CSV table of C-alpha atoms in Angstrom, one decimal:
chain,number,residue,atom,x,y,z
A,169,MET,CA,-37.5,-57.0,-26.8
A,170,LYS,CA,-40.5,-57.9,-29.1
A,171,THR,CA,-40.9,-57.3,-32.9
A,172,ALA,CA,-43.6,-55.9,-34.6
A,173,THR,CA,-45.0,-57.6,-37.9
A,174,HIS,CA,-45.5,-55.1,-40.9
A,175,ILE,CA,-48.4,-56.5,-43.4
A,176,SER,CA,-47.9,-55.5,-46.7
A,177,ASN,CA,-48.7,-57.0,-50.1
A,178,GLY,CA,-44.9,-57.9,-50.7
A,179,PRO,CA,-43.0,-60.3,-48.6
A,180,ARG,CA,-43.3,-60.3,-44.6
A,181,ARG,CA,-40.6,-58.3,-42.8
A,182,HIS,CA,-40.0,-58.0,-39.1
A,183,THR,CA,-39.1,-54.5,-37.7
A,184,ALA,CA,-37.4,-54.3,-34.1
A,185,ALA,CA,-38.7,-52.0,-31.6
A,186,PHE,CA,-38.9,-51.2,-28.1
A,187,THR,CA,-41.8,-51.9,-26.1
A,188,LEU,CA,-43.4,-49.1,-23.5
A,189,VAL,CA,-42.0,-50.8,-20.4
A,190,GLU,CA,-38.4,-51.2,-22.3
A,191,THR,CA,-38.8,-47.6,-23.0
A,192,MET,CA,-39.8,-46.6,-19.6
A,193,ILE,CA,-36.7,-48.5,-18.0
A,194,GLY,CA,-34.3,-46.8,-20.2
A,195,VAL,CA,-35.7,-43.3,-19.3
A,196,GLY,CA,-35.5,-44.3,-15.7
A,197,ILE,CA,-32.2,-45.4,-15.8
A,198,PHE,CA,-30.9,-42.3,-18.0
A,199,LEU,CA,-32.7,-40.1,-15.2
A,200,GLY,CA,-30.9,-42.0,-12.7
A,201,ILE,CA,-27.5,-41.3,-14.0
A,202,PHE,CA,-28.3,-37.7,-14.7
A,203,VAL,CA,-29.5,-36.8,-11.4
A,204,GLY,CA,-26.6,-38.7,-9.6
A,205,VAL,CA,-24.1,-36.8,-11.8
A,206,MET,CA,-25.9,-33.3,-10.9
A,207,ILE,CA,-26.1,-34.4,-7.3
A,208,ALA,CA,-22.2,-35.0,-7.3
A,209,LEU,CA,-21.4,-31.8,-9.0
A,210,GLN,CA,-23.6,-29.7,-6.5
A,211,ILE,CA,-21.7,-31.5,-3.7
A,212,PHE,CA,-18.2,-30.8,-5.3
A,213,GLY,CA,-19.3,-27.1,-5.7
A,214,MET,CA,-20.3,-26.4,-2.3
A,215,ARG,CA,-17.1,-28.1,-0.7
A,216,VAL,CA,-15.2,-25.7,-3.3
A,217,TYR,CA,-16.9,-22.8,-2.1
A,218,THR,CA,-16.6,-23.6,1.2
A,219,GLN,CA,-12.8,-24.0,1.0
A,220,ALA,CA,-12.3,-20.8,-0.7
A,221,ALA,CA,-14.7,-18.8,1.7
A,222,THR,CA,-13.1,-20.1,4.9
A,223,LYS,CA,-9.5,-19.3,3.7
A,224,LEU,CA,-10.5,-16.0,2.2
A,225,SER,CA,-12.3,-15.0,5.5
A,226,THR,CA,-9.0,-16.1,7.7
A,227,GLN,CA,-6.6,-14.5,5.4
A,228,ALA,CA,-8.8,-11.3,5.5
A,229,ASP,CA,-8.6,-11.4,9.2
A,230,ALA,CA,-4.9,-12.1,9.4
A,231,ARG,CA,-4.1,-9.1,7.1
A,232,LYS,CA,-6.2,-6.7,9.0
A,233,VAL,CA,-4.3,-7.8,12.1
A,234,LEU,CA,-1.0,-7.0,10.1
A,235,ASN,CA,-2.2,-3.7,9.3
A,236,ASP,CA,-3.2,-2.9,12.8
A,237,LEU,CA,0.2,-4.2,14.3
A,238,ARG,CA,2.1,-2.3,11.8
A,239,ASP,CA,0.4,0.8,12.6
A,240,GLU,CA,1.1,0.3,16.2
A,241,ILE,CA,4.8,-0.4,15.9
A,242,ARG,CA,5.3,2.5,13.9
A,243,SER,CA,3.6,4.7,16.5
A,244,ALA,CA,5.7,3.1,19.2
A,245,LYS,CA,8.1,4.6,21.8
A,246,LEU,CA,9.7,1.2,22.7
A,247,VAL,CA,9.2,-2.4,21.4
A,248,TYR,CA,10.7,-5.6,22.7
A,249,VAL,CA,10.3,-9.1,21.7
A,250,GLY,CA,9.9,-11.8,24.4
A,251,THR,CA,7.7,-14.6,25.5
A,252,TYR,CA,4.2,-14.7,27.1
A,253,VAL,CA,3.4,-17.3,29.4
A,254,THR,CA,0.6,-17.4,32.2
A,255,ASN,CA,-0.5,-13.9,31.4
A,256,SER,CA,3.0,-12.4,31.6
A,257,PHE,CA,5.4,-11.0,29.3
A,258,CYS,CA,9.3,-11.7,29.5
A,259,ARG,CA,11.6,-9.9,27.6
A,260,ILE,CA,14.3,-12.2,25.8
A,261,THR,CA,17.7,-12.0,27.6
A,262,ASN,CA,20.7,-10.0,26.2
A,263,GLY,CA,22.9,-12.4,24.3
A,264,LEU,CA,20.3,-14.4,23.0
A,265,PRO,CA,18.4,-14.3,19.5
A,266,GLN,CA,15.5,-11.9,19.9
A,267,THR,CA,12.7,-14.3,18.8
A,268,GLY,CA,9.6,-15.0,20.4
A,269,ASN,CA,6.0,-15.7,20.6
A,270,ALA,CA,5.3,-12.1,22.0
A,271,LEU,CA,5.8,-8.6,21.4
A,272,GLU,CA,5.6,-5.6,23.7
A,273,ILE,CA,4.7,-2.2,22.6
A,274,PHE,CA,4.8,1.1,24.6
A,275,LEU,CA,3.1,4.1,23.0
A,276,ALA,CA,4.9,6.6,25.4
A,277,ASP,CA,8.1,6.6,27.3
A,278,THR,CA,9.9,9.1,29.6
A,279,ASN,CA,13.8,9.3,29.2
A,280,ASN,CA,13.6,5.9,27.2
A,281,SER,CA,11.5,4.2,30.1
A,282,PRO,CA,8.1,2.8,29.7
A,283,SER,CA,5.6,5.2,31.0
A,284,THR,CA,2.2,3.7,30.2
A,285,ASN,CA,0.6,0.3,30.1
A,286,PRO,CA,1.9,-1.9,27.1
A,287,ILE,CA,0.3,-3.3,24.2
A,288,VAL,CA,1.3,-7.3,24.1
A,289,TYR,CA,0.8,-9.4,21.1
A,290,TYR,CA,1.4,-13.2,21.5
A,291,GLN,CA,0.7,-16.5,20.1
A,292,SER,CA,-0.7,-19.2,22.2
A,293,SER,CA,-1.8,-22.9,21.7
A,294,ALA,CA,-3.9,-22.9,25.1
A,295,ALA,CA,-7.1,-25.1,25.0
A,296,ALA,CA,-5.8,-26.7,21.9
A,297,THR,CA,-6.5,-23.7,19.8
A,298,ASP,CA,-3.7,-22.2,18.0
A,299,ALA,CA,-4.2,-18.3,17.8
A,300,LEU,CA,-2.9,-14.8,18.0
A,301,TYR,CA,-4.1,-12.5,20.7
A,302,ARG,CA,-3.9,-8.9,21.8
A,303,VAL,CA,-3.8,-7.7,25.5
A,304,ARG,CA,-4.2,-4.0,26.5
A,305,ASP,CA,-5.5,-3.0,29.9
A,306,ASN,CA,-5.9,-6.6,30.9
A,307,VAL,CA,-8.4,-7.2,28.2
A,308,VAL,CA,-7.5,-10.1,26.0
A,309,GLN,CA,-9.0,-10.2,22.5
A,310,LYS,CA,-8.2,-13.1,20.0
A,311,LEU,CA,-7.2,-11.7,16.7
A,312,ALA,CA,-6.6,-14.7,14.2
A,313,ASN,CA,-7.1,-18.4,14.6
A,314,TYR,CA,-5.0,-21.2,13.2
A,315,VAL,CA,-1.6,-19.5,13.9
A,316,THR,CA,0.6,-22.4,14.6
A,317,ASN,CA,4.2,-21.1,14.8
A,318,SER,CA,5.3,-19.7,18.1
A,319,ASP,CA,8.1,-17.5,16.8
A,320,VAL,CA,6.1,-15.0,15.4
A,321,PHE,CA,8.1,-11.9,16.3
A,322,THR,CA,11.9,-11.3,15.6
A,323,ALA,CA,14.0,-8.3,16.0
A,324,GLU,CA,16.5,-7.9,13.3
A,325,ASP,CA,18.9,-5.1,12.1
A,326,TYR,CA,19.2,-3.3,8.8
A,327,ARG,CA,20.7,-6.4,7.3
A,328,MET,CA,17.7,-8.8,8.3
A,329,GLN,CA,20.1,-10.4,10.8
A,330,THR,CA,18.4,-11.5,13.8
A,331,MET,CA,19.7,-9.3,16.8
A,332,THR,CA,21.0,-10.5,20.3
A,333,SER,CA,20.5,-7.4,22.2
A,334,TYR,CA,17.7,-4.8,22.3
A,335,ASP,CA,18.6,-1.8,19.6
A,336,ASN,CA,17.3,1.7,19.4
A,337,ASN,CA,15.3,1.0,16.2
A,338,PRO,CA,15.0,-2.7,15.6
A,339,VAL,CA,13.0,-4.1,12.6
A,340,ILE,CA,10.4,-6.2,13.6
A,341,ARG,CA,9.7,-9.3,11.6
A,342,VAL,CA,6.4,-10.6,12.0
A,343,THR,CA,5.2,-14.2,10.5
A,344,MET,CA,2.3,-15.9,10.8
A,345,CYS,CA,2.0,-19.7,9.6
A,346,PHE,CA,-1.4,-21.0,9.4
A,347,ASN,CA,-2.5,-24.5,9.3
A,348,GLN,CA,-6.3,-24.4,8.7
A,349,LEU,CA,-8.8,-27.4,8.5
A,350,ASP,CA,-10.8,-27.4,5.1
A,351,TYR,CA,-12.8,-30.3,5.8
A,352,ALA,CA,-12.8,-33.6,7.6
A,353,ALA,CA,-12.4,-36.7,5.4
A,354,GLY,CA,-12.8,-39.3,7.9
A,355,MET,CA,-10.6,-42.1,9.2
A,356,VAL,CA,-9.0,-45.0,7.4
A,357,ASN,CA,-7.1,-47.7,9.2
A,358,GLY,CA,-6.8,-45.4,12.0
A,359,HIS,CA,-5.4,-42.5,10.3
A,360,ALA,CA,-7.0,-39.2,9.7
A,361,LEU,CA,-7.4,-38.2,6.1
A,362,ASP,CA,-8.5,-34.6,7.0
A,363,VAL,CA,-7.7,-31.8,4.4
A,364,TYR,CA,-5.4,-28.9,5.9
A,365,ASN,CA,-4.8,-25.8,4.0
A,366,ALA,CA,-1.2,-24.2,5.1
A,367,TYR,CA,0.0,-20.7,4.4
A,368,ARG,CA,2.3,-17.9,5.5
A,369,LEU,CA,2.0,-14.2,5.9
A,370,GLN,CA,5.0,-12.1,6.8
A,371,THR,CA,5.6,-8.3,7.3
A,372,ARG,CA,8.6,-6.4,8.3
A,373,VAL,CA,8.2,-3.0,10.2
A,374,SER,CA,10.0,-0.5,12.4
A,375,ARG,CA,8.8,2.2,14.5
A,376,ARG,CA,9.3,6.0,13.5
A,377,GLU,CA,12.3,7.8,14.7
A,378,LYS,CA,11.6,9.2,18.3
A,379,GLU,CA,10.3,12.9,18.5
């Protein structure tokens, strides 16, 4: 830093001041810090927005699935809890807890026997993708991603106790546990630091009284 000499009739004084080069360097450093902070804030805001938008979209799809499932159970004539493996539904054997990854819904019956092709909801982790599916007339539709629990459907009585046999009008508890990747944070010492968001949606519904 140089000093400027002030000349007057009195004693000589020296006034400290920045040169043009020093001023430009200081302004450049300030602008660099300011731009860096602004970019960091923008990246943080975009990350928060992406996380919130992804979560809200998934939850909206899941709630729509619950609403559609609720309507079909209420309109059903027969409902069975079971397992769905290799494109085949198998009912839970009497005497075992009525809990499984699939639900079979008949919208019509004849003398309390199924008379139409059923609607089947099931959870599967095939192809490393956890999801809830719906099958009707051999058409498979993926309804919700990131559903990680296999015990999605449970038949309960009015006391909320898990049933061990088919009842005329069970209460179907539907539970969907989600474990959704928010963003990949990379690897440290061979361990993934990816950030996941876990939450659960649940409802209980029973079919209406038979006509």
